[in-house]
Amino acid sequence: MTGTASRPTLEAVAARAGVSRATASRVVNGGDGVREPLVERVRRAVEELGYVPNQAARSLVTRRHDAVAVVIAEPETRVFADPFFALQLRGISKELTAHDSQLVLLLTEGRDDHARVGRYLAGGHVDGALVFSLHLHDPLPGLIQGAGVPTVFGGRPGWADGTRDAAPTVYVDCDNRGGAREAVRHLAGLGRTRIAHITGALDQTSAADRLDGFRDVMADVDPALIAEGDFTPAGGEHAMRELLERRPDVDAVFAANDLSASGALRVLRERGRRVPDDVAVIGFDDMLPVAEQTDPPLTTVRQDIEEIGRLMARLLLRGLDRGAVRGLGHGAARDLDRRAGEDHLGDAPSSVVLPTTLVRRASA
Amino acid sequence: MTGTASRPTLEAVAARAGVSRATASRVVNGGDGVREPLVERVRRAVEELGYVPNQAARSLVTRRHDAVAVVIAEPETRVFADPFFALQLRGISKELTAHDSQLVLLLTEGRDDHARVGRYLAGGHVDGALVFSLHLHDPLPGLIQGAGVPTVFGGRPGWADGTRDAAPTVYVDCDNRGGAREAVRHLAGLGRTRIAHITGALDQTSAADRLDGFRDVMADVDPALIAEGDFTPAGGEHAMRELLERRPDVDAVFAANDLSASGALRVLRERGRRVPDDVAVIGFDDMLPVAEQTDPPLTTVRQDIEEIGRLMARLLLRGLDRGAVRGLGHGAARDLDRRAGEDHLGDAPSSVVLPTTLVRRASA
DNA sequence: TTGAAAGCGCTAACAT
DNA sequence: ATGTTAGCGCTTTCAA
């Protein structure tokens, strides 16, 4: 095990360079307003001593940490099984790296973890938090609020905005409801009349919103055509079996995400139903490793997951940079018509809802 | 965005409780040697003020952080695609949680990330580091050593032990070579004579060791029977195709991990070779979600990945607890004969190599 | 048992 | 442009 030497302090560097601690500090932090020869001497001293600033000491005075926590309210097993998180994390990671901020991933499995995460956030280890995959009645938002850490959520949180706090909740999400509507309309446009829905985990707003979108189009749908899933392939399989049992005449399925859709597809094949001839299937997310690998390839509602991650990070960093984390303006959800690739942000951090697009492949 | 209130200090708590800062501190840290009524008053003040210790200030004096970094030298895409990491992380997470230590996950994609991670570790944010998936010529070990952070590696690092540092390198691994030997002997015992090997990424010691194990048994093997893979299903597919081309008479395959084996299986099926009748296949890892789902279910060399993670964490924490991180005794690799579930650790932190077991399913 | 005081290593006014 | 100095919030001797 590699050992811990007692590291040299700025004091030591200053002494070796023959300058004051203040000058040494200036050089270490960029060297503005220090004359070249001194800069040089300090740099050499740093080099020779192998000096690295003590972050605890620095943070104590600057109150900055150059680190952002990402909190995923989901057990590791799911986090690592679902490409969704990987994509989001990648977007976040890219943005943070560009800002020279360290990504600190906090996984929370059980209730004990929640408390620990709360303490970690409150303890001032990070400048802010990015939180996603929140479930209804999750204690996390409360803890985070208690911790007083600037936070941006991934996906609309499950509580009514503005009721919990003076400062508005900022989140990034895609247009779940609109995307769902588009999917169902597409199925209807194909002439399907017995359109079913496999929901996601209904304690998450994304699932609830997609269900709402489904209902927007299928106003008086037979409840038997709605089966509850949980965003996993297994959940999709189970729901599909249920659907086939309750309504053998089903001719289309809108699944709450691609993973569920892949499960549904498997069951349909097993039961000898041809897709899309007998039953048309649409997913949600357009997760390439899933949607392109299914048989047949999946028609789906695309959302730019990586971009969501990137925006979350950008929103947070922007809020931090301007030091204004209280009483920020809170615009209505918007940007529905902006093209991806543009900067989806306004001047003041406010929630952003990204558009979705239907991607047609073979399954519907 | 939830705001940052200026948090109450210990000073404020002390004032409110009518005690000195020292007494308040004692209570916050367990309350030993403080009389009950005072403890009570301080506790109440903490409660009322919503006091949370400032970790930066605390760390500055204690030099403890109650946090451990996990560094994975692999791009997110792979980290999140391979169940291997999830399992290892789970083991680590459990152990750290039990020690009330926070897991801080640091992903490193490119070279810039390396530098940033190095700075993070050197900056004293964490008490120690757990590092895995190291590749040959990876700059990380050097950076970590420079950072002077106690570290335990997952998987035998690729450099000769002891040559880099006065303090010995501590790692946890499974018996890759022995496991490989057992797999190949099993195939030979089945009467197979044209046994091929699909390697892992050969810049990792696990892959090199498994190849060595293969060679131990197949001393004068035709080089055409060894195809290079990279631990991914796609790599396995590619290697299998190559193998079939070079030696159509191949009658057995030992793949460096289950993921590669699943790719090989796919190609064999596509080419109409029956498994195990025409070609027997063995994998490595026994990752349930993979090995049990293949068709046919995979015979494989089992290693307890979660246990490896757990041991890594335990080893590190032990080293930290005894404060002795330099010049620790370094025993020879051992524990090969211990049963899983026992404590695989001796008194002083030293590397541990866990045994493997052959799990027979249908593919060989 | 409790309090006073020193100081962890650093940054940021403020002087010079 | 450089140095002096006062803390950041906490733990921990040391005295009382």
PDB file of N, CA and C in Angstrom, chain A residues 21-101:
ATOM      1  N   ARG A  21       4.493  33.939   1.820  1.00  0.00           N
ATOM      2  CA  ARG A  21       3.473  32.936   1.543  1.00  0.00           C
ATOM      3  C   ARG A  21       2.461  33.488   0.545  1.00  0.00           C
ATOM      4  N   ALA A  22       2.140  34.758   0.672  1.00  0.00           N
ATOM      5  CA  ALA A  22       1.145  35.364  -0.221  1.00  0.00           C
ATOM      6  C   ALA A  22       1.599  35.278  -1.674  1.00  0.00           C
ATOM      7  N   THR A  23       2.839  35.595  -1.917  1.00  0.00           N
ATOM      8  CA  THR A  23       3.337  35.545  -3.289  1.00  0.00           C
ATOM      9  C   THR A  23       3.328  34.115  -3.815  1.00  0.00           C
ATOM     10  N   ALA A  24       3.739  33.217  -2.974  1.00  0.00           N
ATOM     11  CA  ALA A  24       3.716  31.815  -3.375  1.00  0.00           C
ATOM     12  C   ALA A  24       2.297  31.423  -3.755  1.00  0.00           C
ATOM     13  N   SER A  25       1.358  31.833  -2.928  1.00  0.00           N
ATOM     14  CA  SER A  25      -0.046  31.527  -3.191  1.00  0.00           C
ATOM     15  C   SER A  25      -0.476  32.093  -4.543  1.00  0.00           C
ATOM     16  N   ARG A  26      -0.086  33.310  -4.807  1.00  0.00           N
ATOM     17  CA  ARG A  26      -0.456  33.943  -6.081  1.00  0.00           C
ATOM     18  C   ARG A  26       0.049  33.130  -7.258  1.00  0.00           C
ATOM     19  N   VAL A  27       1.287  32.712  -7.149  1.00  0.00           N
ATOM     20  CA  VAL A  27       1.863  31.950  -8.262  1.00  0.00           C
ATOM     21  C   VAL A  27       1.110  30.630  -8.450  1.00  0.00           C
ATOM     22  N   VAL A  28       0.885  29.984  -7.334  1.00  0.00           N
ATOM     23  CA  VAL A  28       0.190  28.700  -7.413  1.00  0.00           C
ATOM     24  C   VAL A  28      -1.189  28.864  -8.062  1.00  0.00           C
ATOM     25  N   ASN A  29      -1.819  30.006  -7.811  1.00  0.00           N
ATOM     26  CA  ASN A  29      -3.150  30.235  -8.365  1.00  0.00           C
ATOM     27  C   ASN A  29      -3.146  31.017  -9.669  1.00  0.00           C
ATOM     28  N   GLY A  30      -2.116  30.882 -10.445  1.00  0.00           N
ATOM     29  CA  GLY A  30      -2.127  31.509 -11.762  1.00  0.00           C
ATOM     30  C   GLY A  30      -1.003  32.497 -11.971  1.00  0.00           C
ATOM     31  N   GLY A  31      -0.558  33.090 -10.890  1.00  0.00           N
ATOM     32  CA  GLY A  31       0.609  33.945 -11.010  1.00  0.00           C
ATOM     33  C   GLY A  31       0.361  35.342 -11.552  1.00  0.00           C
ATOM     34  N   ASP A  32      -0.883  35.800 -11.535  1.00  0.00           N
ATOM     35  CA  ASP A  32      -1.159  37.159 -12.005  1.00  0.00           C
ATOM     36  C   ASP A  32      -0.584  38.189 -11.036  1.00  0.00           C
ATOM     37  N   GLY A  33       0.037  39.185 -11.611  1.00  0.00           N
ATOM     38  CA  GLY A  33       0.558  40.281 -10.804  1.00  0.00           C
ATOM     39  C   GLY A  33       1.797  39.906 -10.014  1.00  0.00           C
ATOM     40  N   VAL A  34       2.511  38.936 -10.504  1.00  0.00           N
ATOM     41  CA  VAL A  34       3.797  38.607  -9.883  1.00  0.00           C
ATOM     42  C   VAL A  34       4.850  38.670 -10.974  1.00  0.00           C
ATOM     43  N   ARG A  35       5.973  39.286 -10.673  1.00  0.00           N
ATOM     44  CA  ARG A  35       6.992  39.460 -11.707  1.00  0.00           C
ATOM     45  C   ARG A  35       7.661  38.137 -12.065  1.00  0.00           C
ATOM     46  N   GLU A  36       7.993  38.061 -13.316  1.00  0.00           N
ATOM     47  CA  GLU A  36       8.479  36.811 -13.908  1.00  0.00           C
ATOM     48  C   GLU A  36       9.547  36.080 -13.089  1.00  0.00           C
ATOM     49  N   PRO A  37      10.596  36.760 -12.689  1.00  0.00           N
ATOM     50  CA  PRO A  37      11.654  36.024 -11.974  1.00  0.00           C
ATOM     51  C   PRO A  37      11.135  35.330 -10.709  1.00  0.00           C
ATOM     52  N   LEU A  38      10.242  36.018 -10.014  1.00  0.00           N
ATOM     53  CA  LEU A  38       9.692  35.410  -8.796  1.00  0.00           C
ATOM     54  C   LEU A  38       8.821  34.217  -9.142  1.00  0.00           C
ATOM     55  N   VAL A  39       7.992  34.421 -10.155  1.00  0.00           N
ATOM     56  CA  VAL A  39       7.138  33.316 -10.609  1.00  0.00           C
ATOM     57  C   VAL A  39       8.007  32.086 -10.844  1.00  0.00           C
ATOM     58  N   GLU A  40       9.078  32.337 -11.554  1.00  0.00           N
ATOM     59  CA  GLU A  40       9.975  31.251 -11.902  1.00  0.00           C
ATOM     60  C   GLU A  40      10.505  30.541 -10.657  1.00  0.00           C
ATOM     61  N   ARG A  41      10.933  31.348  -9.710  1.00  0.00           N
ATOM     62  CA  ARG A  41      11.521  30.758  -8.505  1.00  0.00           C
ATOM     63  C   ARG A  41      10.503  29.932  -7.728  1.00  0.00           C
ATOM     64  N   VAL A  42       9.313  30.491  -7.628  1.00  0.00           N
ATOM     65  CA  VAL A  42       8.270  29.762  -6.900  1.00  0.00           C
ATOM     66  C   VAL A  42       7.937  28.461  -7.617  1.00  0.00           C
ATOM     67  N   ARG A  43       7.806  28.572  -8.930  1.00  0.00           N
ATOM     68  CA  ARG A  43       7.478  27.372  -9.711  1.00  0.00           C
ATOM     69  C   ARG A  43       8.507  26.276  -9.456  1.00  0.00           C
ATOM     70  N   ARG A  44       9.756  26.695  -9.438  1.00  0.00           N
ATOM     71  CA  ARG A  44      10.807  25.707  -9.238  1.00  0.00           C
ATOM     72  C   ARG A  44      10.682  25.073  -7.851  1.00  0.00           C
ATOM     73  N   ALA A  45      10.425  25.920  -6.877  1.00  0.00           N
ATOM     74  CA  ALA A  45      10.288  25.410  -5.508  1.00  0.00           C
ATOM     75  C   ALA A  45       9.144  24.395  -5.427  1.00  0.00           C
ATOM     76  N   VAL A  46       8.050  24.738  -6.085  1.00  0.00           N
ATOM     77  CA  VAL A  46       6.893  23.833  -6.108  1.00  0.00           C
ATOM     78  C   VAL A  46       7.321  22.493  -6.685  1.00  0.00           C
ATOM     79  N   GLU A  47       7.994  22.597  -7.786  1.00  0.00           N
ATOM     80  CA  GLU A  47       8.469  21.416  -8.497  1.00  0.00           C
ATOM     81  C   GLU A  47       9.363  20.565  -7.597  1.00  0.00           C
ATOM     82  N   GLU A  48      10.360  21.214  -7.043  1.00  0.00           N
ATOM     83  CA  GLU A  48      11.353  20.492  -6.255  1.00  0.00           C
ATOM     84  C   GLU A  48      10.756  19.826  -5.024  1.00  0.00           C
ATOM     85  N   LEU A  49       9.821  20.530  -4.423  1.00  0.00           N
ATOM     86  CA  LEU A  49       9.221  19.999  -3.199  1.00  0.00           C
ATOM     87  C   LEU A  49       8.070  19.043  -3.492  1.00  0.00           C
ATOM     88  N   GLY A  50       7.599  19.047  -4.720  1.00  0.00           N
ATOM     89  CA  GLY A  50       6.422  18.243  -5.038  1.00  0.00           C
ATOM     90  C   GLY A  50       5.202  18.758  -4.302  1.00  0.00           C
ATOM     91  N   TYR A  51       5.104  20.068  -4.278  1.00  0.00           N
ATOM     92  CA  TYR A  51       4.008  20.684  -3.527  1.00  0.00           C
ATOM     93  C   TYR A  51       2.660  20.529  -4.231  1.00  0.00           C
ATOM     94  N   VAL A  52       1.665  20.157  -3.472  1.00  0.00           N
ATOM     95  CA  VAL A  52       0.289  20.134  -3.950  1.00  0.00           C
ATOM     96  C   VAL A  52      -0.566  20.829  -2.903  1.00  0.00           C
ATOM     97  N   PRO A  53      -1.396  21.775  -3.336  1.00  0.00           N
ATOM     98  CA  PRO A  53      -2.205  22.529  -2.360  1.00  0.00           C
ATOM     99  C   PRO A  53      -3.089  21.609  -1.538  1.00  0.00           C
ATOM    100  N   ASN A  54      -3.238  21.908  -0.301  1.00  0.00           N
ATOM    101  CA  ASN A  54      -4.168  21.189   0.564  1.00  0.00           C
ATOM    102  C   ASN A  54      -5.566  21.741   0.336  1.00  0.00           C
ATOM    103  N   GLN A  55      -6.398  20.884  -0.239  1.00  0.00           N
ATOM    104  CA  GLN A  55      -7.734  21.358  -0.622  1.00  0.00           C
ATOM    105  C   GLN A  55      -8.602  21.717   0.568  1.00  0.00           C
ATOM    106  N   ALA A  56      -8.415  20.997   1.642  1.00  0.00           N
ATOM    107  CA  ALA A  56      -9.242  21.284   2.814  1.00  0.00           C
ATOM    108  C   ALA A  56      -8.992  22.715   3.268  1.00  0.00           C
ATOM    109  N   ALA A  57      -7.731  23.068   3.319  1.00  0.00           N
ATOM    110  CA  ALA A  57      -7.374  24.426   3.747  1.00  0.00           C
ATOM    111  C   ALA A  57      -7.910  25.454   2.758  1.00  0.00           C
ATOM    112  N   ARG A  58      -7.751  25.144   1.504  1.00  0.00           N
ATOM    113  CA  ARG A  58      -8.202  26.073   0.476  1.00  0.00           C
ATOM    114  C   ARG A  58      -9.722  26.258   0.519  1.00  0.00           C
ATOM    115  N   SER A  59     -10.408  25.130   0.591  1.00  0.00           N
ATOM    116  CA  SER A  59     -11.867  25.196   0.608  1.00  0.00           C
ATOM    117  C   SER A  59     -12.369  25.944   1.833  1.00  0.00           C
ATOM    118  N   LEU A  60     -11.651  25.775   2.908  1.00  0.00           N
ATOM    119  CA  LEU A  60     -12.078  26.412   4.147  1.00  0.00           C
ATOM    120  C   LEU A  60     -12.216  27.914   3.949  1.00  0.00           C
ATOM    121  N   VAL A  61     -11.340  28.468   3.183  1.00  0.00           N
ATOM    122  CA  VAL A  61     -11.419  29.911   2.980  1.00  0.00           C
ATOM    123  C   VAL A  61     -12.179  30.313   1.716  1.00  0.00           C
ATOM    124  N   THR A  62     -11.992  29.565   0.640  1.00  0.00           N
ATOM    125  CA  THR A  62     -12.671  29.967  -0.608  1.00  0.00           C
ATOM    126  C   THR A  62     -14.123  29.515  -0.673  1.00  0.00           C
ATOM    127  N   ARG A  63     -14.411  28.487   0.071  1.00  0.00           N
ATOM    128  CA  ARG A  63     -15.740  27.867  -0.009  1.00  0.00           C
ATOM    129  C   ARG A  63     -16.040  27.323  -1.403  1.00  0.00           C
ATOM    130  N   ARG A  64     -14.995  26.997  -2.103  1.00  0.00           N
ATOM    131  CA  ARG A  64     -15.202  26.311  -3.370  1.00  0.00           C
ATOM    132  C   ARG A  64     -14.529  24.952  -3.270  1.00  0.00           C
ATOM    133  N   HIS A  65     -14.999  24.031  -4.050  1.00  0.00           N
ATOM    134  CA  HIS A  65     -14.427  22.693  -3.967  1.00  0.00           C
ATOM    135  C   HIS A  65     -14.034  22.150  -5.345  1.00  0.00           C
ATOM    136  N   ASP A  66     -14.556  22.797  -6.384  1.00  0.00           N
ATOM    137  CA  ASP A  66     -14.309  22.310  -7.734  1.00  0.00           C
ATOM    138  C   ASP A  66     -14.678  20.846  -7.856  1.00  0.00           C
ATOM    139  N   ALA A  67     -15.779  20.531  -7.238  1.00  0.00           N
ATOM    140  CA  ALA A  67     -16.303  19.170  -7.329  1.00  0.00           C
ATOM    141  C   ALA A  67     -17.816  19.244  -7.259  1.00  0.00           C
ATOM    142  N   VAL A  68     -18.446  18.398  -8.017  1.00  0.00           N
ATOM    143  CA  VAL A  68     -19.901  18.352  -8.042  1.00  0.00           C
ATOM    144  C   VAL A  68     -20.356  16.927  -7.787  1.00  0.00           C
ATOM    145  N   ALA A  69     -21.331  16.764  -6.939  1.00  0.00           N
ATOM    146  CA  ALA A  69     -21.837  15.428  -6.641  1.00  0.00           C
ATOM    147  C   ALA A  69     -22.943  15.048  -7.615  1.00  0.00           C
ATOM    148  N   VAL A  70     -22.908  13.815  -8.045  1.00  0.00           N
ATOM    149  CA  VAL A  70     -24.019  13.284  -8.823  1.00  0.00           C
ATOM    150  C   VAL A  70     -24.671  12.206  -7.967  1.00  0.00           C
ATOM    151  N   VAL A  71     -25.923  12.413  -7.669  1.00  0.00           N
ATOM    152  CA  VAL A  71     -26.611  11.476  -6.793  1.00  0.00           C
ATOM    153  C   VAL A  71     -27.617  10.677  -7.608  1.00  0.00           C
ATOM    154  N   ILE A  72     -27.503   9.389  -7.572  1.00  0.00           N
ATOM    155  CA  ILE A  72     -28.453   8.534  -8.278  1.00  0.00           C
ATOM    156  C   ILE A  72     -29.235   7.730  -7.255  1.00  0.00           C
ATOM    157  N   ALA A  73     -30.517   7.980  -7.221  1.00  0.00           N
ATOM    158  CA  ALA A  73     -31.356   7.349  -6.206  1.00  0.00           C
ATOM    159  C   ALA A  73     -31.798   5.972  -6.664  1.00  0.00           C
ATOM    160  N   GLU A  74     -30.836   5.129  -6.879  1.00  0.00           N
ATOM    161  CA  GLU A  74     -31.145   3.828  -7.464  1.00  0.00           C
ATOM    162  C   GLU A  74     -30.043   2.860  -7.046  1.00  0.00           C
ATOM    163  N   PRO A  75     -30.380   1.588  -6.784  1.00  0.00           N
ATOM    164  CA  PRO A  75     -29.336   0.626  -6.411  1.00  0.00           C
ATOM    165  C   PRO A  75     -28.337   0.416  -7.545  1.00  0.00           C
ATOM    166  N   GLU A  76     -27.092   0.122  -7.168  1.00  0.00           N
ATOM    167  CA  GLU A  76     -26.044  -0.062  -8.185  1.00  0.00           C
ATOM    168  C   GLU A  76     -26.478  -1.003  -9.283  1.00  0.00           C
ATOM    169  N   THR A  77     -27.089  -2.084  -8.893  1.00  0.00           N
ATOM    170  CA  THR A  77     -27.453  -3.097  -9.872  1.00  0.00           C
ATOM    171  C   THR A  77     -28.244  -2.492 -11.027  1.00  0.00           C
ATOM    172  N   ARG A  78     -29.161  -1.590 -10.689  1.00  0.00           N
ATOM    173  CA  ARG A  78     -29.934  -0.966 -11.747  1.00  0.00           C
ATOM    174  C   ARG A  78     -29.115   0.095 -12.471  1.00  0.00           C
ATOM    175  N   VAL A  79     -28.390   0.856 -11.694  1.00  0.00           N
ATOM    176  CA  VAL A  79     -27.590   1.918 -12.292  1.00  0.00           C
ATOM    177  C   VAL A  79     -26.675   1.361 -13.369  1.00  0.00           C
ATOM    178  N   PHE A  80     -26.114   0.201 -13.061  1.00  0.00           N
ATOM    179  CA  PHE A  80     -25.135  -0.327 -13.993  1.00  0.00           C
ATOM    180  C   PHE A  80     -25.761  -1.231 -15.044  1.00  0.00           C
ATOM    181  N   ALA A  81     -27.048  -1.484 -14.918  1.00  0.00           N
ATOM    182  CA  ALA A  81     -27.681  -2.352 -15.900  1.00  0.00           C
ATOM    183  C   ALA A  81     -28.365  -1.523 -16.977  1.00  0.00           C
ATOM    184  N   ASP A  82     -28.626  -0.270 -16.668  1.00  0.00           N
ATOM    185  CA  ASP A  82     -29.406   0.562 -17.557  1.00  0.00           C
ATOM    186  C   ASP A  82     -28.526   1.591 -18.256  1.00  0.00           C
ATOM    187  N   PRO A  83     -28.397   1.471 -19.582  1.00  0.00           N
ATOM    188  CA  PRO A  83     -27.518   2.381 -20.339  1.00  0.00           C
ATOM    189  C   PRO A  83     -27.920   3.837 -20.163  1.00  0.00           C
ATOM    190  N   PHE A  84     -29.141   4.055 -19.746  1.00  0.00           N
ATOM    191  CA  PHE A  84     -29.649   5.399 -19.519  1.00  0.00           C
ATOM    192  C   PHE A  84     -28.710   6.209 -18.626  1.00  0.00           C
ATOM    193  N   PHE A  85     -28.311   5.624 -17.533  1.00  0.00           N
ATOM    194  CA  PHE A  85     -27.472   6.341 -16.581  1.00  0.00           C
ATOM    195  C   PHE A  85     -26.096   6.622 -17.170  1.00  0.00           C
ATOM    196  N   ALA A  86     -25.585   5.643 -17.906  1.00  0.00           N
ATOM    197  CA  ALA A  86     -24.272   5.821 -18.504  1.00  0.00           C
ATOM    198  C   ALA A  86     -24.275   7.035 -19.425  1.00  0.00           C
ATOM    199  N   LEU A  87     -25.319   7.152 -20.227  1.00  0.00           N
ATOM    200  CA  LEU A  87     -25.403   8.263 -21.171  1.00  0.00           C
ATOM    201  C   LEU A  87     -25.493   9.598 -20.447  1.00  0.00           C
ATOM    202  N   GLN A  88     -26.354   9.643 -19.461  1.00  0.00           N
ATOM    203  CA  GLN A  88     -26.541  10.880 -18.721  1.00  0.00           C
ATOM    204  C   GLN A  88     -25.226  11.290 -18.046  1.00  0.00           C
ATOM    205  N   LEU A  89     -24.606  10.302 -17.454  1.00  0.00           N
ATOM    206  CA  LEU A  89     -23.346  10.540 -16.759  1.00  0.00           C
ATOM    207  C   LEU A  89     -22.283  11.038 -17.725  1.00  0.00           C
ATOM    208  N   ARG A  90     -22.319  10.492 -18.919  1.00  0.00           N
ATOM    209  CA  ARG A  90     -21.324  10.912 -19.890  1.00  0.00           C
ATOM    210  C   ARG A  90     -21.492  12.397 -20.218  1.00  0.00           C
ATOM    211  N   GLY A  91     -22.748  12.804 -20.411  1.00  0.00           N
ATOM    212  CA  GLY A  91     -23.000  14.212 -20.692  1.00  0.00           C
ATOM    213  C   GLY A  91     -22.530  15.089 -19.547  1.00  0.00           C
ATOM    214  N   ILE A  92     -22.841  14.675 -18.355  1.00  0.00           N
ATOM    215  CA  ILE A  92     -22.450  15.440 -17.176  1.00  0.00           C
ATOM    216  C   ILE A  92     -20.937  15.525 -17.088  1.00  0.00           C
ATOM    217  N   SER A  93     -20.331  14.372 -17.238  1.00  0.00           N
ATOM    218  CA  SER A  93     -18.891  14.272 -17.120  1.00  0.00           C
ATOM    219  C   SER A  93     -18.174  15.201 -18.087  1.00  0.00           C
ATOM    220  N   LYS A  94     -18.620  15.219 -19.316  1.00  0.00           N
ATOM    221  CA  LYS A  94     -17.985  16.074 -20.316  1.00  0.00           C
ATOM    222  C   LYS A  94     -18.043  17.533 -19.897  1.00  0.00           C
ATOM    223  N   GLU A  95     -19.206  17.937 -19.475  1.00  0.00           N
ATOM    224  CA  GLU A  95     -19.391  19.342 -19.123  1.00  0.00           C
ATOM    225  C   GLU A  95     -18.561  19.721 -17.896  1.00  0.00           C
ATOM    226  N   LEU A  96     -18.551  18.860 -16.924  1.00  0.00           N
ATOM    227  CA  LEU A  96     -17.793  19.159 -15.710  1.00  0.00           C
ATOM    228  C   LEU A  96     -16.303  19.218 -16.001  1.00  0.00           C
ATOM    229  N   THR A  97     -15.857  18.281 -16.799  1.00  0.00           N
ATOM    230  CA  THR A  97     -14.443  18.252 -17.149  1.00  0.00           C
ATOM    231  C   THR A  97     -14.032  19.560 -17.809  1.00  0.00           C
ATOM    232  N   ALA A  98     -14.887  20.037 -18.696  1.00  0.00           N
ATOM    233  CA  ALA A  98     -14.582  21.286 -19.378  1.00  0.00           C
ATOM    234  C   ALA A  98     -14.469  22.435 -18.372  1.00  0.00           C
ATOM    235  N   HIS A  99     -15.142  22.287 -17.270  1.00  0.00           N
ATOM    236  CA  HIS A  99     -15.105  23.329 -16.234  1.00  0.00           C
ATOM    237  C   HIS A  99     -14.072  23.007 -15.166  1.00  0.00           C
ATOM    238  N   ASP A 100     -13.307  21.955 -15.428  1.00  0.00           N
ATOM    239  CA  ASP A 100     -12.290  21.536 -14.477  1.00  0.00           C
ATOM    240  C   ASP A 100     -12.878  21.233 -13.104  1.00  0.00           C
ATOM    241  N   SER A 101     -14.035  20.649 -13.133  1.00  0.00           N
ATOM    242  CA  SER A 101     -14.687  20.278 -11.888  1.00  0.00           C
ATOM    243  C   SER A 101     -14.722  18.758 -11.801  1.00  0.00           C
TER     244      SER A 101
END
